XYZ file of N, CA and C in Angstrom:
462
model
N 41.226 -51.878 -171.511
C 43.116 -51.819 -170.192
C 43.115 -50.370 -170.076
N 44.266 -50.604 -169.265
C 44.778 -48.624 -168.747
C 46.087 -48.786 -169.445
N 46.402 -47.370 -169.741
C 47.046 -46.822 -171.140
C 47.002 -45.204 -169.935
N 48.220 -44.461 -170.540
C 48.526 -42.979 -170.846
C 46.889 -42.416 -171.416
N 46.668 -41.490 -170.760
C 45.500 -40.568 -171.314
C 46.478 -39.784 -172.953
N 46.820 -39.598 -173.324
C 47.918 -39.533 -174.422
C 47.661 -40.343 -175.586
N 48.197 -41.933 -174.930
C 48.227 -42.979 -175.485
C 46.476 -43.596 -176.225
N 45.790 -42.795 -175.269
C 44.601 -43.529 -175.385
C 43.487 -42.780 -176.426
N 44.348 -41.391 -176.736
C 43.432 -41.114 -178.280
C 43.869 -41.466 -179.540
N 44.748 -42.331 -179.831
C 44.781 -43.316 -181.013
C 43.917 -44.168 -181.052
N 43.155 -44.996 -180.104
C 41.966 -45.259 -180.257
C 40.646 -44.770 -180.386
N 40.797 -43.515 -179.951
C 39.469 -42.527 -179.996
C 39.616 -42.156 -181.928
N 38.143 -42.112 -182.522
C 37.806 -41.464 -183.786
C 37.788 -40.352 -183.332
N 38.395 -39.675 -184.571
C 38.391 -38.125 -184.670
C 36.616 -37.635 -184.542
N 36.335 -36.595 -184.070
C 35.061 -35.803 -183.838
C 34.372 -36.665 -183.590
N 35.319 -37.093 -182.482
C 33.722 -37.883 -181.841
C 33.562 -37.727 -180.155
N 34.138 -36.998 -179.540
C 34.066 -36.848 -178.540
C 33.329 -35.291 -177.930
N 31.943 -35.690 -177.480
C 31.732 -34.549 -177.122
C 31.793 -33.398 -175.828
N 32.707 -34.236 -174.817
C 32.452 -33.817 -173.509
C 34.434 -34.686 -173.312
N 35.171 -33.620 -173.255
C 36.649 -33.823 -172.861
C 37.104 -33.152 -171.370
N 37.478 -33.878 -170.770
C 37.999 -33.276 -169.082
C 39.580 -33.345 -169.093
N 40.150 -32.521 -168.853
C 41.555 -32.506 -168.724
C 42.513 -32.172 -167.497
N 42.703 -32.309 -166.888
C 42.796 -32.967 -165.289
C 44.224 -33.609 -165.457
N 44.865 -33.326 -165.446
C 46.011 -34.294 -164.912
C 47.683 -33.454 -164.215
N 48.513 -33.578 -165.275
C 49.929 -33.221 -164.989
C 49.117 -31.646 -165.267
N 49.820 -30.775 -164.074
C 49.238 -29.043 -164.274
C 50.324 -28.629 -164.581
N 51.580 -28.954 -165.453
C 52.528 -27.912 -165.849
C 51.428 -27.596 -167.396
N 52.070 -26.249 -167.564
C 52.012 -25.899 -169.065
C 51.534 -26.611 -169.872
N 52.942 -27.190 -170.331
C 53.438 -28.736 -171.495
C 52.667 -29.394 -171.143
N 52.262 -30.036 -170.287
C 51.408 -31.116 -170.233
C 50.049 -30.976 -170.729
N 49.253 -29.828 -169.976
C 47.865 -29.734 -170.400
C 47.924 -28.954 -172.323
N 49.056 -28.499 -172.516
C 49.202 -27.702 -173.901
C 48.911 -29.364 -174.843
N 49.705 -30.276 -174.194
C 50.309 -31.187 -174.988
C 48.857 -32.535 -175.013
N 48.362 -32.580 -173.824
C 46.612 -33.295 -173.958
C 45.871 -32.076 -174.647
N 45.524 -30.746 -174.976
C 44.832 -30.996 -175.368
C 44.814 -30.561 -177.311
N 46.190 -30.560 -177.351
C 46.759 -30.669 -178.599
C 46.205 -31.717 -179.418
N 46.980 -33.164 -178.637
C 46.660 -34.694 -178.581
C 44.901 -34.596 -179.100
N 44.106 -34.386 -177.953
C 42.602 -34.741 -178.334
C 41.359 -33.611 -178.802
N 42.315 -32.311 -178.990
C 41.486 -31.424 -179.824
C 41.002 -31.881 -181.679
N 41.600 -32.497 -181.937
C 41.135 -33.777 -183.480
C 40.143 -34.850 -182.792
N 40.037 -35.432 -181.781
C 38.974 -35.932 -181.423
C 37.766 -35.283 -180.553
N 37.318 -34.047 -180.273
C 36.253 -33.461 -180.186
C 35.492 -33.305 -181.374
N 34.206 -33.384 -180.976
C 33.428 -32.877 -181.801
C 33.126 -31.888 -182.317
N 32.318 -31.376 -183.373
C 32.403 -30.120 -183.721
C 31.694 -28.924 -182.851
N 30.734 -29.269 -181.612
C 30.619 -28.406 -180.988
C 30.472 -29.453 -179.418
N 31.749 -30.135 -179.410
C 32.262 -30.658 -178.162
C 32.511 -29.073 -176.940
N 32.703 -29.834 -176.042
C 32.772 -28.577 -174.744
C 34.285 -29.497 -174.391
N 35.583 -28.906 -174.198
C 36.495 -29.279 -173.220
C 36.374 -28.159 -171.753
N 36.502 -29.223 -170.774
C 36.463 -29.088 -169.679
C 38.113 -28.617 -168.851
N 38.287 -27.857 -168.145
C 39.995 -27.714 -167.726
C 39.955 -27.444 -166.871
N 40.252 -28.050 -165.710
C 40.318 -27.981 -164.090
C 41.468 -27.852 -164.002
N 41.035 -27.123 -162.672
C 42.728 -26.019 -161.782
C 42.340 -24.801 -162.935
N 41.589 -24.368 -163.595
C 42.095 -23.139 -164.422
C 41.732 -21.446 -163.344
N 42.004 -21.673 -162.643
C 41.429 -20.226 -161.619
C 42.547 -20.430 -160.378
N 43.731 -20.913 -160.416
C 44.688 -20.434 -159.382
C 46.283 -20.219 -159.388
N 46.333 -19.791 -158.716
C 48.350 -19.290 -159.229
C 49.362 -20.619 -159.023
N 48.494 -21.662 -158.685
C 49.371 -22.737 -157.938
C 49.737 -23.866 -159.329
N 49.228 -23.643 -160.387
C 49.602 -24.577 -161.542
C 49.587 -23.354 -162.825
N 50.327 -24.163 -163.529
C 50.381 -23.496 -164.432
C 49.202 -23.967 -166.077
N 48.566 -24.912 -165.251
C 47.340 -25.044 -166.303
C 46.576 -23.909 -166.169
N 46.690 -23.069 -165.387
C 45.664 -21.337 -165.494
C 46.372 -20.590 -166.162
N 47.453 -20.480 -166.269
C 48.317 -19.360 -167.918
C 47.259 -20.222 -169.251
N 47.909 -21.648 -169.195
C 47.285 -22.132 -169.887
C 45.827 -22.059 -170.801
N 45.167 -21.841 -169.663
C 43.272 -21.651 -170.002
C 43.278 -20.212 -170.073
N 44.144 -19.158 -169.763
C 43.409 -18.105 -169.816
C 44.520 -18.084 -171.232
N 45.234 -17.922 -171.832
C 45.403 -18.567 -172.986
C 44.448 -18.469 -174.299
N 43.900 -19.761 -174.079
C 43.264 -20.500 -174.970
C 41.490 -19.388 -174.660
N 41.493 -18.957 -173.595
C 39.979 -18.545 -173.306
C 39.913 -17.514 -174.267
N 41.202 -17.022 -174.535
C 41.031 -15.321 -175.107
C 40.406 -15.200 -176.212
N 40.650 -16.695 -177.323
C 40.421 -16.833 -178.141
C 39.042 -17.841 -178.814
N 38.941 -18.291 -177.651
C 37.480 -19.335 -178.078
C 36.570 -18.809 -176.625
N 34.722 -18.723 -177.065
C 33.548 -18.658 -176.219
C 34.188 -19.642 -175.400
N 33.998 -19.630 -174.340
C 34.051 -20.080 -172.706
C 33.274 -19.351 -171.120
N 33.609 -20.217 -170.500
C 32.548 -19.709 -169.225
C 33.868 -20.524 -167.733
N 34.126 -19.955 -166.745
C 35.204 -20.254 -165.964
C 34.019 -20.255 -164.345
N 34.468 -21.234 -163.643
C 33.768 -21.570 -162.429
C 35.231 -21.180 -161.951
N 34.881 -20.184 -160.919
C 36.224 -19.564 -160.424
C 36.666 -20.377 -158.603
N 35.423 -20.887 -158.144
C 35.573 -21.862 -156.569
C 36.070 -22.610 -157.213
N 36.878 -23.277 -155.924
C 38.248 -24.241 -155.757
C 38.845 -25.297 -157.020
N 39.559 -23.923 -157.279
C 40.479 -23.944 -158.063
C 39.920 -23.834 -159.518
N 38.986 -23.465 -159.756
C 38.104 -23.561 -160.726
C 38.196 -24.556 -162.129
N 37.049 -24.310 -162.702
C 37.260 -25.434 -164.093
C 36.502 -24.422 -164.881
N 36.955 -24.205 -166.229
C 37.503 -23.454 -167.000
C 36.016 -24.449 -167.922
N 35.456 -24.046 -168.928
C 34.445 -24.859 -169.824
C 34.910 -24.152 -171.393
N 35.484 -24.303 -172.194
C 35.737 -24.307 -173.250
C 34.887 -24.959 -175.273
N 34.684 -23.856 -175.908
C 34.289 -24.353 -176.612
C 34.801 -23.901 -178.079
N 36.213 -24.780 -178.547
C 37.006 -23.994 -178.930
C 36.716 -24.805 -180.871
N 35.365 -25.499 -180.728
C 35.139 -25.828 -182.114
C 33.711 -25.431 -183.135
N 33.169 -25.240 -182.208
C 31.819 -24.355 -182.252
C 31.284 -23.875 -181.371
N 30.305 -22.551 -180.929
C 29.607 -21.950 -180.324
C 28.262 -22.291 -180.164
N 27.493 -23.524 -180.942
C 26.054 -23.678 -180.447
C 26.013 -24.021 -179.229
N 26.463 -24.813 -178.646
C 25.935 -25.351 -177.113
C 26.220 -24.024 -176.511
N 27.680 -23.142 -176.639
C 27.772 -21.391 -176.238
C 26.170 -20.959 -175.821
N 26.400 -20.632 -177.618
C 25.233 -19.557 -177.334
C 24.057 -20.439 -176.825
N 23.628 -21.852 -176.856
C 22.733 -21.883 -176.032
C 22.495 -22.144 -174.455
N 23.981 -22.315 -173.992
C 23.633 -21.692 -172.461
C 23.157 -20.292 -172.174
N 24.346 -19.858 -173.595
C 23.935 -18.268 -172.826
C 22.160 -17.645 -172.958
N 21.776 -18.313 -174.302
C 20.131 -18.352 -173.903
C 19.571 -18.477 -172.722
N 19.899 -19.452 -172.433
C 19.293 -20.389 -171.506
C 19.388 -19.635 -169.864
N 20.462 -18.475 -170.006
C 20.725 -17.654 -168.604
C 22.240 -18.483 -167.723
N 22.389 -19.205 -168.450
C 23.555 -20.352 -167.910
C 24.686 -19.488 -166.720
N 24.839 -18.557 -167.564
C 25.890 -17.333 -166.580
C 25.289 -16.545 -165.462
N 24.413 -16.581 -165.320
C 23.471 -15.945 -164.122
C 23.133 -17.237 -162.991
N 23.745 -18.222 -163.174
C 23.695 -19.633 -162.470
C 24.661 -20.057 -162.146
N 25.876 -19.271 -162.726
C 27.218 -19.881 -162.527
C 27.361 -19.410 -160.549
N 26.734 -18.256 -160.072
C 26.902 -17.810 -159.058
C 26.289 -18.764 -157.660
N 24.914 -19.535 -158.372
C 24.756 -20.350 -157.416
C 25.673 -21.868 -157.553
N 26.014 -22.196 -158.993
C 26.922 -22.899 -158.452
C 28.340 -23.208 -157.968
N 28.540 -21.844 -157.783
C 30.124 -21.697 -157.247
C 29.244 -21.699 -155.554
N 28.459 -21.028 -155.382
C 27.777 -21.217 -153.513
C 27.877 -22.788 -153.426
N 27.025 -23.385 -154.114
C 27.024 -24.801 -154.236
C 28.365 -25.161 -153.383
N 29.313 -25.562 -154.351
C 30.585 -25.777 -154.256
C 31.169 -25.538 -152.677
N 30.822 -24.042 -152.731
C 31.725 -23.675 -151.001
C 30.936 -24.146 -150.169
N 29.990 -24.254 -150.530
C 28.525 -24.550 -149.387
C 29.545 -26.179 -149.128
N 29.651 -27.155 -150.095
C 30.240 -28.701 -149.953
C 31.539 -28.094 -149.622
N 32.178 -28.010 -149.643
C 33.525 -27.502 -149.039
C 33.420 -27.972 -147.845
N 33.090 -26.349 -146.965
C 32.466 -25.765 -145.735
C 32.009 -27.200 -144.876
N 30.582 -27.811 -145.856
C 30.677 -29.438 -145.540
C 31.363 -30.433 -145.083
N 32.354 -30.540 -145.793
C 33.186 -31.621 -145.814
C 34.498 -30.855 -144.954
N 34.164 -29.734 -144.809
C 35.611 -29.813 -143.523
C 34.883 -29.165 -141.882
N 33.589 -29.321 -142.263
C 32.965 -29.529 -141.040
C 32.711 -30.945 -140.348
N 32.720 -31.796 -141.297
C 32.925 -33.314 -141.151
C 34.348 -33.594 -140.724
N 35.265 -33.043 -141.215
C 36.405 -33.230 -141.030
C 36.380 -33.110 -139.428
N 36.165 -31.678 -139.232
C 36.401 -31.137 -137.932
C 35.793 -32.544 -136.605
N 34.516 -32.663 -136.980
C 33.366 -33.059 -136.250
C 34.550 -33.970 -135.768
N 35.127 -35.156 -136.833
C 34.960 -36.434 -136.847
C 36.780 -36.357 -135.695
N 37.206 -34.788 -135.735
C 38.702 -35.027 -135.666
C 38.169 -34.809 -134.070
N 36.951 -34.159 -133.497
C 36.811 -33.804 -132.228
C 36.406 -34.866 -131.348
N 35.713 -35.948 -132.195
C 35.364 -36.421 -131.667
C 36.280 -38.234 -131.575
N 37.213 -37.860 -132.316
C 38.395 -38.566 -131.749
C 39.099 -38.171 -130.720
N 39.076 -36.979 -130.621
C 40.240 -36.049 -128.997
C 39.903 -36.625 -128.082
N 37.460 -36.520 -128.201
C 36.569 -36.940 -126.743
C 37.005 -38.262 -126.495
N 37.323 -39.112 -127.681
C 37.502 -41.140 -127.375
C 39.293 -40.694 -126.376
N 39.811 -40.086 -126.885
C 41.417 -39.753 -126.202
C 40.979 -39.077 -124.492
N 40.377 -38.205 -124.348
C 40.005 -37.662 -123.582
C 39.385 -38.536 -122.138
N 38.237 -39.060 -123.225
C 37.527 -40.163 -121.669
C 38.243 -41.318 -121.135
N 39.286 -41.996 -122.486
C 40.138 -43.022 -122.213
C 41.395 -42.682 -120.973
N 41.740 -41.396 -121.230
C 42.157 -40.809 -120.240
C 42.119 -40.619 -118.862
N 40.163 -39.885 -118.956
C 39.660 -40.381 -117.504
C 39.749 -41.425 -117.297
N 38.887 -42.056 -117.476
C 39.047 -43.712 -117.036
C 40.033 -44.338 -116.687
N 41.061 -44.160 -117.502
C 42.734 -44.441 -116.824
C 43.198 -43.462 -115.348
N 42.654 -42.487 -115.126
C 43.146 -41.690 -113.943
C 41.966 -42.144 -113.368
N 40.499 -42.320 -112.899
C 39.929 -42.860 -112.273
C 40.255 -44.061 -111.830
N 40.703 -45.562 -112.474
C 41.370 -46.589 -112.168
C 42.287 -45.946 -110.936
N 43.081 -45.392 -111.578
C 44.350 -45.302 -110.310
C 43.814 -44.641 -109.390
N 42.654 -43.442 -109.463
C 42.678 -43.315 -108.020
C 42.359 -44.202 -107.039
N 41.336 -44.974 -107.838
C 40.425 -46.245 -106.892
C 41.556 -47.185 -106.383
N 42.496 -47.635 -107.228
C 43.951 -48.033 -106.703
C 44.325 -47.600 -105.848
N 44.691 -46.610 -105.904
C 45.577 -46.223 -104.340
C 45.063 -45.856 -103.456
N 43.083 -45.923 -103.318
C 42.223 -45.676 -102.554
C 41.834 -46.750 -102.261
N 42.558 -48.008 -102.598
C 41.531 -49.101 -102.264
C 40.190 -49.685 -102.584
N 39.903 -48.783 -103.297
C 38.629 -48.961 -103.855
C 37.940 -50.372 -104.536
N 39.898 -50.729 -105.117
C 38.904 -51.677 -106.691
C 39.577 -53.096 -106.090
N 38.709 -53.712 -107.151
C 38.133 -54.932 -106.112
C 39.702 -55.829 -106.757
């Protein structure tokens, strides 16, 4: 059944969520409410992903900055940002540090930027293809009119 994010929390057991992704209304109050509502549901070593954690366009960034001062975290700065917060335990955070995760983050960022560039190139190519079709049709129409005027058309 469908329901709002906050309403669904009542159907989820406490300490049962290993990965929580908060990406809703981007106001400070809404993000804070989502976080406070779902925090009891998060398992001891659960991770919270915060979308739009590195942009001045949304208040979610301010909430992220405040939280990330108090808890272990990582921040992907590309594409408006994705924050990873470890608010109940640092086991996963320490494991990621030991595995060199921070050193890999620039590669993930680069992949993200390349994906964005590819998507933009595909959009641009589609737009040029549409424009070429318009020009081709205009040329065909002009040729037909010229043929009509010169009496060459059947």
